[in-house]
Every structure is written in structure tokens, then in C-alpha cells.
Amino acid sequence: MLTAKQHELLHFIQQKLDAGGISPSFEEMKEALGLKSKSGIHRLISALEERGFLRRLPNRARALEVIKLPEGSKPAVRNDSDNVVPLRKPAPAMRPIAANDIVEVPLHGKIAAGVPIEAFEDYNNLAVPAALLGAGEHYALEVSGDSMVEAGIFDGDYALIQKASTAREGDIVVALVDGQDATLKYFRREGPMIRLDPANSAYEPQRYPADRVIVQGRLSGLLRRYH
């Protein structure tokens, strides 16, 4: 059913998954098969996908799952109807993320690192190295303003935010004020008040009654583009 190269690639991917729980990079696949370019790997993967042997995991570049192996491959459970050996379904636990994995997260416009601005609404997607993200859901915001520069957060940076409704003292959070204004600040409690601290001595802390502030996420990482 498969060409020699398709068979070789499928088994190489499965061996990598068995050994470390992560799929190989395109560079590793190219070298393992002795090909001159990655375009050949793309063609082989597409052919294996079309035949139902392989699938790409959604929202993760270079993350692959072997669905089935050709007859004669382990595990030795035969399916005569389609002449293939189905693999067991993977355990529900997530596999470790490869260092070169790319994840697409929603990009929700701009957020003020100065005074609050209108809350974000529409979004596109931003490609982010998976190693910058922890567990849970994430989204990204483009930073506008200079009130967090002493924390290394600059105008034009992309703040990677882990969705959360609670925060610990001193966390950098996305805080929604009065249900419409979002800002990026240090989170502090001050009696019955919430204090949102900048990281710029030119700005004053912002104080609000606790019922006016909703935490919408905690800072997980930053992306910066140089021009």
C-alpha cells in the first residue's frame, strides 16, 4: 500500500514517538530518509495523511500522530478489512511538547501598559513557540504604552497570557476594570481594594474596589519583534 519512503518515514515517526513521546522535526526526518530537501518530507506526510496512516495535531506545527501502521507492523492486531494494523488510541495524557513546536494562539488586539483602554474583542492568531507556554489555555495581546518597561515589557511586545480568573500577590495580570477597560499590571491587594501597580516610576498605582476588577489572565511570556 505504501512506497518504500512512505513506509520508512512512518516507522521513523513512530519510533521517535515511542522513544520520547514527541514527533521528529522535519530536519530530522529529512536526514533519516536521506532526502535533499524538506519539500520531499511534506509530500510524504501529505500522502500518508491522505491514506489515513498519519494526522497532524491541530494548532501545532510539526506535531504528528501515527494512526495506523501497514500490515506486519506492531502491535500485532490485524484488521483484514483494510489490510492495516490499527494502533491503540493514545493515552489521554498530553505528550511532551517538542522544543521546535509552534502553537497558534488568539491575538486579541492591543492592551494598555499605561492607563486602561477599551477591552479587546476581535482577534487573529499569533504563532508562538510552545516552549513559552505552560499548561492551560493562552492568548496574546499587543502591548501599548510604557508603564511596564521596568519589568522588561515594552511598547509593541506581544504579551502571552495564560487564562485565569485569580492571581497571587505580585503576579503580572490582565485586569478588566468596570467590565470594559483592560490593562496589564502587577496585582496587589490593599485591604478591600485592588491595587494595579505599574513598573515605571513615572506612573502612579491604580486603586479600585475589588468588585470593579476582574482578573482575565496571568503573564506567561513575551514575544518581541526587532525591525
PDB file of C-alpha atoms in Angstrom:
ATOM      1  CA  MET A   1       0.000   0.000   0.000  1.00  0.00           C
ATOM      2  CA  LEU A   2       2.887   2.363   0.718  1.00  0.00           C
ATOM      3  CA  THR A   3       6.031   3.287  -1.150  1.00  0.00           C
ATOM      4  CA  ALA A   4       9.357   2.404   0.435  1.00  0.00           C
ATOM      5  CA  LYS A   5       9.943   6.027   1.520  1.00  0.00           C
ATOM      6  CA  GLN A   6       6.437   6.391   2.948  1.00  0.00           C
ATOM      7  CA  HIS A   7       6.888   3.157   4.897  1.00  0.00           C
ATOM      8  CA  GLU A   8      10.327   4.275   6.131  1.00  0.00           C
ATOM      9  CA  LEU A   9       9.048   7.697   7.234  1.00  0.00           C
ATOM     10  CA  LEU A  10       6.014   6.286   9.027  1.00  0.00           C
ATOM     11  CA  HIS A  11       8.159   3.891  11.042  1.00  0.00           C
ATOM     12  CA  PHE A  12      10.718   6.601  11.821  1.00  0.00           C
ATOM     13  CA  ILE A  13       7.990   8.868  13.218  1.00  0.00           C
ATOM     14  CA  GLN A  14       6.547   6.003  15.271  1.00  0.00           C
ATOM     15  CA  GLN A  15       9.995   5.123  16.669  1.00  0.00           C
ATOM     16  CA  LYS A  16      10.524   8.746  17.772  1.00  0.00           C
ATOM     17  CA  LEU A  17       7.098   8.848  19.403  1.00  0.00           C
ATOM     18  CA  ASP A  18       7.754   5.557  21.214  1.00  0.00           C
ATOM     19  CA  ALA A  19      11.181   6.714  22.379  1.00  0.00           C
ATOM     20  CA  GLY A  20      10.393  10.209  23.619  1.00  0.00           C
ATOM     21  CA  GLY A  21       6.721  10.954  23.146  1.00  0.00           C
ATOM     22  CA  ILE A  22       7.359  13.704  20.573  1.00  0.00           C
ATOM     23  CA  SER A  23       7.381  13.683  16.797  1.00  0.00           C
ATOM     24  CA  PRO A  24      10.661  14.368  14.965  1.00  0.00           C
ATOM     25  CA  SER A  25      11.379  17.688  13.291  1.00  0.00           C
ATOM     26  CA  PHE A  26      11.315  17.992   9.501  1.00  0.00           C
ATOM     27  CA  GLU A  27      15.106  18.310   9.558  1.00  0.00           C
ATOM     28  CA  GLU A  28      15.413  15.014  11.459  1.00  0.00           C
ATOM     29  CA  MET A  29      13.055  13.310   9.020  1.00  0.00           C
ATOM     30  CA  LYS A  30      14.967  14.667   6.026  1.00  0.00           C
ATOM     31  CA  GLU A  31      18.279  13.366   7.374  1.00  0.00           C
ATOM     32  CA  ALA A  32      16.835   9.996   8.395  1.00  0.00           C
ATOM     33  CA  LEU A  33      15.470   9.372   4.891  1.00  0.00           C
ATOM     34  CA  GLY A  34      18.492  10.820   3.097  1.00  0.00           C
ATOM     35  CA  LEU A  35      16.468  13.441   1.235  1.00  0.00           C
ATOM     36  CA  LYS A  36      17.956  16.697  -0.058  1.00  0.00           C
ATOM     37  CA  SER A  37      15.052  18.996   0.900  1.00  0.00           C
ATOM     38  CA  LYS A  38      12.174  19.237   3.341  1.00  0.00           C
ATOM     39  CA  SER A  39       9.697  19.538   0.481  1.00  0.00           C
ATOM     40  CA  GLY A  40      10.030  15.790  -0.037  1.00  0.00           C
ATOM     41  CA  ILE A  41       9.056  15.236   3.597  1.00  0.00           C
ATOM     42  CA  HIS A  42       5.999  17.469   3.142  1.00  0.00           C
ATOM     43  CA  ARG A  43       4.902  15.374   0.161  1.00  0.00           C
ATOM     44  CA  LEU A  44       5.378  12.107   2.035  1.00  0.00           C
ATOM     45  CA  ILE A  45       3.449  13.361   5.063  1.00  0.00           C
ATOM     46  CA  SER A  46       0.608  14.614   2.860  1.00  0.00           C
ATOM     47  CA  ALA A  47       0.413  11.222   1.135  1.00  0.00           C
ATOM     48  CA  LEU A  48       0.348   9.395   4.484  1.00  0.00           C
ATOM     49  CA  GLU A  49      -2.395  11.748   5.697  1.00  0.00           C
ATOM     50  CA  GLU A  50      -4.484  11.116   2.585  1.00  0.00           C
ATOM     51  CA  ARG A  51      -4.193   7.365   3.108  1.00  0.00           C
ATOM     52  CA  GLY A  52      -5.187   7.617   6.758  1.00  0.00           C
ATOM     53  CA  PHE A  53      -1.886   6.497   8.294  1.00  0.00           C
ATOM     54  CA  LEU A  54      -0.919   9.830   9.808  1.00  0.00           C
ATOM     55  CA  ARG A  55      -2.534  13.023  11.049  1.00  0.00           C
ATOM     56  CA  ARG A  56      -1.254  16.422  12.113  1.00  0.00           C
ATOM     57  CA  LEU A  57      -2.310  17.570  15.569  1.00  0.00           C
ATOM     58  CA  PRO A  58      -4.356  20.781  15.301  1.00  0.00           C
ATOM     59  CA  ASN A  59      -2.723  24.150  16.085  1.00  0.00           C
ATOM     60  CA  ARG A  60       0.723  22.602  16.491  1.00  0.00           C
ATOM     61  CA  ALA A  61       3.255  22.709  13.685  1.00  0.00           C
ATOM     62  CA  ARG A  62       5.390  19.558  13.231  1.00  0.00           C
ATOM     63  CA  ALA A  63       3.255  17.606  15.722  1.00  0.00           C
ATOM     64  CA  LEU A  64       2.207  14.292  14.208  1.00  0.00           C
ATOM     65  CA  GLU A  65       0.256  11.235  15.313  1.00  0.00           C
ATOM     66  CA  VAL A  66       0.540   7.795  13.728  1.00  0.00           C
ATOM     67  CA  ILE A  67      -2.988   6.417  13.361  1.00  0.00           C
ATOM     68  CA  LYS A  68      -2.131   3.008  11.918  1.00  0.00           C
ATOM     69  CA  LEU A  69       0.781   1.005  10.541  1.00  0.00           C
ATOM     70  CA  PRO A  70       0.953  -1.264   7.473  1.00  0.00           C
ATOM     71  CA  GLU A  71       0.228  -4.967   7.922  1.00  0.00           C
ATOM     72  CA  GLY A  72       3.059  -6.788   9.649  1.00  0.00           C
ATOM     73  CA  SER A  73       3.973  -3.859  11.874  1.00  0.00           C
ATOM     74  CA  LYS A  74       3.476  -3.990  15.599  1.00  0.00           C
ATOM     75  CA  PRO A  75       1.244  -4.080  17.560  1.00  0.00           C
ATOM     76  CA  ALA A  76       0.224  -7.425  16.019  1.00  0.00           C
ATOM     77  CA  VAL A  77      -3.519  -6.857  15.779  1.00  0.00           C
ATOM     78  CA  ARG A  78      -4.713  -7.496  12.252  1.00  0.00           C
ATOM     79  CA  ASN A  79      -7.616  -5.769  10.536  1.00  0.00           C
ATOM     80  CA  ASP A  80      -8.420  -7.751   7.386  1.00  0.00           C
ATOM     81  CA  SER A  81     -10.908  -5.210   6.063  1.00  0.00           C
ATOM     82  CA  ASP A  82      -8.299  -2.637   5.131  1.00  0.00           C
ATOM     83  CA  ASN A  83      -5.086  -4.677   5.377  1.00  0.00           C
ATOM     84  CA  VAL A  84      -3.613  -2.484   8.110  1.00  0.00           C
ATOM     85  CA  VAL A  85      -2.812  -2.806  11.778  1.00  0.00           C
ATOM     86  CA  PRO A  86      -4.573  -0.112  13.823  1.00  0.00           C
ATOM     87  CA  LEU A  87      -2.609   1.390  16.675  1.00  0.00           C
ATOM     88  CA  ARG A  88      -4.017   1.634  20.146  1.00  0.00           C
ATOM     89  CA  LYS A  89      -5.511   5.007  20.921  1.00  0.00           C
ATOM     90  CA  PRO A  90      -3.015   7.195  22.780  1.00  0.00           C
ATOM     91  CA  ALA A  91      -3.439   7.740  26.483  1.00  0.00           C
ATOM     92  CA  PRO A  92      -5.350  10.900  27.358  1.00  0.00           C
ATOM     93  CA  ALA A  93      -2.273  12.452  28.971  1.00  0.00           C
ATOM     94  CA  MET A  94      -0.618  15.037  26.729  1.00  0.00           C
ATOM     95  CA  ARG A  95       2.696  14.242  25.145  1.00  0.00           C
ATOM     96  CA  PRO A  96       5.659  16.448  25.934  1.00  0.00           C
ATOM     97  CA  ILE A  97       5.920  19.404  23.554  1.00  0.00           C
ATOM     98  CA  ALA A  98       8.882  19.439  21.211  1.00  0.00           C
ATOM     99  CA  ALA A  99      11.190  22.432  21.512  1.00  0.00           C
ATOM    100  CA  ASN A 100      10.505  23.354  17.882  1.00  0.00           C
ATOM    101  CA  ASP A 101       6.716  23.091  18.162  1.00  0.00           C
ATOM    102  CA  ILE A 102       4.742  26.142  17.130  1.00  0.00           C
ATOM    103  CA  VAL A 103       1.309  26.833  18.606  1.00  0.00           C
ATOM    104  CA  GLU A 104      -1.241  29.304  17.281  1.00  0.00           C
ATOM    105  CA  VAL A 105      -2.956  31.341  19.991  1.00  0.00           C
ATOM    106  CA  PRO A 106      -5.668  34.008  19.611  1.00  0.00           C
ATOM    107  CA  LEU A 107      -4.274  37.534  19.282  1.00  0.00           C
ATOM    108  CA  HIS A 108      -6.715  39.966  20.933  1.00  0.00           C
ATOM    109  CA  GLY A 109      -5.591  43.365  19.644  1.00  0.00           C
ATOM    110  CA  LYS A 110      -3.795  45.809  21.927  1.00  0.00           C
ATOM    111  CA  ILE A 111      -3.711  46.150  25.702  1.00  0.00           C
ATOM    112  CA  ALA A 112      -2.559  49.230  27.581  1.00  0.00           C
ATOM    113  CA  ALA A 113       0.525  49.086  29.727  1.00  0.00           C
ATOM    114  CA  GLY A 114      -0.411  52.607  30.839  1.00  0.00           C
ATOM    115  CA  VAL A 115      -3.938  53.686  31.698  1.00  0.00           C
ATOM    116  CA  PRO A 116      -6.765  51.245  30.905  1.00  0.00           C
ATOM    117  CA  ILE A 117      -8.098  51.165  27.338  1.00  0.00           C
ATOM    118  CA  GLU A 118     -11.220  49.630  25.831  1.00  0.00           C
ATOM    119  CA  ALA A 119     -11.234  45.874  26.309  1.00  0.00           C
ATOM    120  CA  PHE A 120     -10.114  43.687  23.441  1.00  0.00           C
ATOM    121  CA  GLU A 121     -12.694  41.990  21.248  1.00  0.00           C
ATOM    122  CA  ASP A 122     -11.796  40.830  17.732  1.00  0.00           C
ATOM    123  CA  TYR A 123      -8.732  38.649  17.248  1.00  0.00           C
ATOM    124  CA  ASN A 124      -6.479  36.941  14.748  1.00  0.00           C
ATOM    125  CA  ASN A 125      -3.921  34.233  15.522  1.00  0.00           C
ATOM    126  CA  LEU A 126      -0.277  34.524  16.539  1.00  0.00           C
ATOM    127  CA  ALA A 127       2.282  31.731  16.037  1.00  0.00           C
ATOM    128  CA  VAL A 128       4.149  31.159  19.307  1.00  0.00           C
ATOM    129  CA  PRO A 129       6.919  28.703  20.304  1.00  0.00           C
ATOM    130  CA  ALA A 130       5.199  26.132  22.509  1.00  0.00           C
ATOM    131  CA  ALA A 131       8.108  26.248  24.958  1.00  0.00           C
ATOM    132  CA  LEU A 132       6.998  29.759  26.006  1.00  0.00           C
ATOM    133  CA  LEU A 133       3.626  28.484  27.178  1.00  0.00           C
ATOM    134  CA  GLY A 134       2.701  26.467  30.220  1.00  0.00           C
ATOM    135  CA  ALA A 135      -0.396  24.408  30.893  1.00  0.00           C
ATOM    136  CA  GLY A 136      -3.882  25.700  30.176  1.00  0.00           C
ATOM    137  CA  GLU A 137      -5.356  27.999  27.544  1.00  0.00           C
ATOM    138  CA  HIS A 138      -3.462  31.051  26.336  1.00  0.00           C
ATOM    139  CA  TYR A 139      -3.994  34.142  24.249  1.00  0.00           C
ATOM    140  CA  ALA A 140      -1.777  37.016  23.140  1.00  0.00           C
ATOM    141  CA  LEU A 141      -2.071  40.794  23.401  1.00  0.00           C
ATOM    142  CA  GLU A 142      -0.011  43.520  21.753  1.00  0.00           C
ATOM    143  CA  VAL A 143       1.353  45.874  24.420  1.00  0.00           C
ATOM    144  CA  SER A 144       0.674  49.582  24.011  1.00  0.00           C
ATOM    145  CA  GLY A 145       2.417  52.053  26.322  1.00  0.00           C
ATOM    146  CA  ASP A 146       5.469  52.204  28.575  1.00  0.00           C
ATOM    147  CA  SER A 147       4.196  51.705  32.114  1.00  0.00           C
ATOM    148  CA  MET A 148       5.736  48.204  32.403  1.00  0.00           C
ATOM    149  CA  VAL A 149       9.186  48.951  30.983  1.00  0.00           C
ATOM    150  CA  GLU A 150      10.968  48.296  34.290  1.00  0.00           C
ATOM    151  CA  ALA A 151       9.592  44.752  34.113  1.00  0.00           C
ATOM    152  CA  GLY A 152      11.088  44.399  30.623  1.00  0.00           C
ATOM    153  CA  ILE A 153       7.726  44.821  28.856  1.00  0.00           C
ATOM    154  CA  PHE A 154       7.888  47.378  26.046  1.00  0.00           C
ATOM    155  CA  ASP A 155       5.517  49.041  23.620  1.00  0.00           C
ATOM    156  CA  GLY A 156       4.921  46.701  20.672  1.00  0.00           C
ATOM    157  CA  ASP A 157       5.772  43.497  22.576  1.00  0.00           C
ATOM    158  CA  TYR A 158       3.340  40.591  22.492  1.00  0.00           C
ATOM    159  CA  ALA A 159       2.248  39.525  25.966  1.00  0.00           C
ATOM    160  CA  LEU A 160       1.425  35.809  26.172  1.00  0.00           C
ATOM    161  CA  ILE A 161      -1.361  35.376  28.703  1.00  0.00           C
ATOM    162  CA  GLN A 162      -2.489  32.222  30.479  1.00  0.00           C
ATOM    163  CA  LYS A 163      -6.236  32.374  31.024  1.00  0.00           C
ATOM    164  CA  ALA A 164      -7.023  32.657  34.732  1.00  0.00           C
ATOM    165  CA  SER A 165      -9.624  34.276  36.979  1.00  0.00           C
ATOM    166  CA  THR A 166      -7.401  34.503  40.071  1.00  0.00           C
ATOM    167  CA  ALA A 167      -3.951  35.893  40.797  1.00  0.00           C
ATOM    168  CA  ARG A 168      -1.335  35.762  43.521  1.00  0.00           C
ATOM    169  CA  GLU A 169       0.209  38.822  45.093  1.00  0.00           C
ATOM    170  CA  GLY A 170       2.751  40.276  42.678  1.00  0.00           C
ATOM    171  CA  ASP A 171       1.577  38.461  39.548  1.00  0.00           C
ATOM    172  CA  ILE A 172       1.522  40.447  36.318  1.00  0.00           C
ATOM    173  CA  VAL A 173      -2.065  40.169  35.146  1.00  0.00           C
ATOM    174  CA  VAL A 174      -4.554  41.287  32.579  1.00  0.00           C
ATOM    175  CA  ALA A 175      -7.110  43.134  34.707  1.00  0.00           C
ATOM    176  CA  LEU A 176     -10.508  44.140  33.356  1.00  0.00           C
ATOM    177  CA  VAL A 177     -11.803  47.285  35.085  1.00  0.00           C
ATOM    178  CA  ASP A 178     -15.530  48.082  35.148  1.00  0.00           C
ATOM    179  CA  GLY A 179     -16.167  45.356  32.585  1.00  0.00           C
ATOM    180  CA  GLN A 180     -14.711  47.313  29.677  1.00  0.00           C
ATOM    181  CA  ASP A 181     -11.151  48.535  30.231  1.00  0.00           C
ATOM    182  CA  ALA A 182      -8.219  46.105  30.165  1.00  0.00           C
ATOM    183  CA  THR A 183      -4.729  46.814  31.441  1.00  0.00           C
ATOM    184  CA  LEU A 184      -1.502  44.911  32.125  1.00  0.00           C
ATOM    185  CA  LYS A 185      -0.178  45.490  35.662  1.00  0.00           C
ATOM    186  CA  TYR A 186       1.199  43.932  38.837  1.00  0.00           C
ATOM    187  CA  PHE A 187      -1.639  42.633  41.003  1.00  0.00           C
ATOM    188  CA  ARG A 188      -1.741  43.667  44.677  1.00  0.00           C
ATOM    189  CA  ARG A 189      -4.353  43.577  47.429  1.00  0.00           C
ATOM    190  CA  GLU A 190      -4.693  46.567  49.719  1.00  0.00           C
ATOM    191  CA  GLY A 191      -7.409  45.887  52.265  1.00  0.00           C
ATOM    192  CA  PRO A 192     -10.760  45.856  50.404  1.00  0.00           C
ATOM    193  CA  MET A 193      -9.090  47.415  47.354  1.00  0.00           C
ATOM    194  CA  ILE A 194      -7.214  46.009  44.386  1.00  0.00           C
ATOM    195  CA  ARG A 195      -4.056  47.922  43.502  1.00  0.00           C
ATOM    196  CA  LEU A 196      -2.700  47.643  39.970  1.00  0.00           C
ATOM    197  CA  ASP A 197       0.951  48.667  40.034  1.00  0.00           C
ATOM    198  CA  PRO A 198       2.938  49.854  37.009  1.00  0.00           C
ATOM    199  CA  ALA A 199       6.606  49.056  36.515  1.00  0.00           C
ATOM    200  CA  ASN A 200       7.580  52.623  35.694  1.00  0.00           C
ATOM    201  CA  SER A 201       8.327  55.224  38.360  1.00  0.00           C
ATOM    202  CA  ALA A 202       6.659  57.889  36.200  1.00  0.00           C
ATOM    203  CA  TYR A 203       3.244  56.258  36.744  1.00  0.00           C
ATOM    204  CA  GLU A 204       1.073  56.025  39.857  1.00  0.00           C
ATOM    205  CA  PRO A 205      -0.609  52.815  41.081  1.00  0.00           C
ATOM    206  CA  GLN A 206      -4.289  52.424  40.235  1.00  0.00           C
ATOM    207  CA  ARG A 207      -6.665  51.527  43.085  1.00  0.00           C
ATOM    208  CA  TYR A 208     -10.158  50.093  42.654  1.00  0.00           C
ATOM    209  CA  PRO A 209     -12.774  48.395  44.831  1.00  0.00           C
ATOM    210  CA  ALA A 210     -12.387  44.645  44.391  1.00  0.00           C
ATOM    211  CA  ASP A 211     -15.782  44.308  42.702  1.00  0.00           C
ATOM    212  CA  ARG A 212     -14.648  46.587  39.864  1.00  0.00           C
ATOM    213  CA  VAL A 213     -11.674  44.420  38.858  1.00  0.00           C
ATOM    214  CA  ILE A 214     -11.772  41.038  37.123  1.00  0.00           C
ATOM    215  CA  VAL A 215      -8.573  39.087  36.502  1.00  0.00           C
ATOM    216  CA  GLN A 216      -8.594  37.662  32.972  1.00  0.00           C
ATOM    217  CA  GLY A 217      -5.167  36.072  32.862  1.00  0.00           C
ATOM    218  CA  ARG A 218      -1.581  35.970  34.083  1.00  0.00           C
ATOM    219  CA  LEU A 219       1.516  36.826  32.078  1.00  0.00           C
ATOM    220  CA  SER A 220       3.195  33.664  30.806  1.00  0.00           C
ATOM    221  CA  GLY A 221       5.792  35.019  28.370  1.00  0.00           C
ATOM    222  CA  LEU A 222       6.734  37.716  25.877  1.00  0.00           C
ATOM    223  CA  LEU A 223       7.473  37.890  22.160  1.00  0.00           C
ATOM    224  CA  ARG A 224       9.411  40.794  20.685  1.00  0.00           C
ATOM    225  CA  ARG A 225       9.981  41.643  17.041  1.00  0.00           C
ATOM    226  CA  TYR A 226      13.054  43.627  16.018  1.00  0.00           C
ATOM    227  CA  HIS A 227      12.895  45.850  12.966  1.00  0.00           C
TER     228      HIS A 227
END
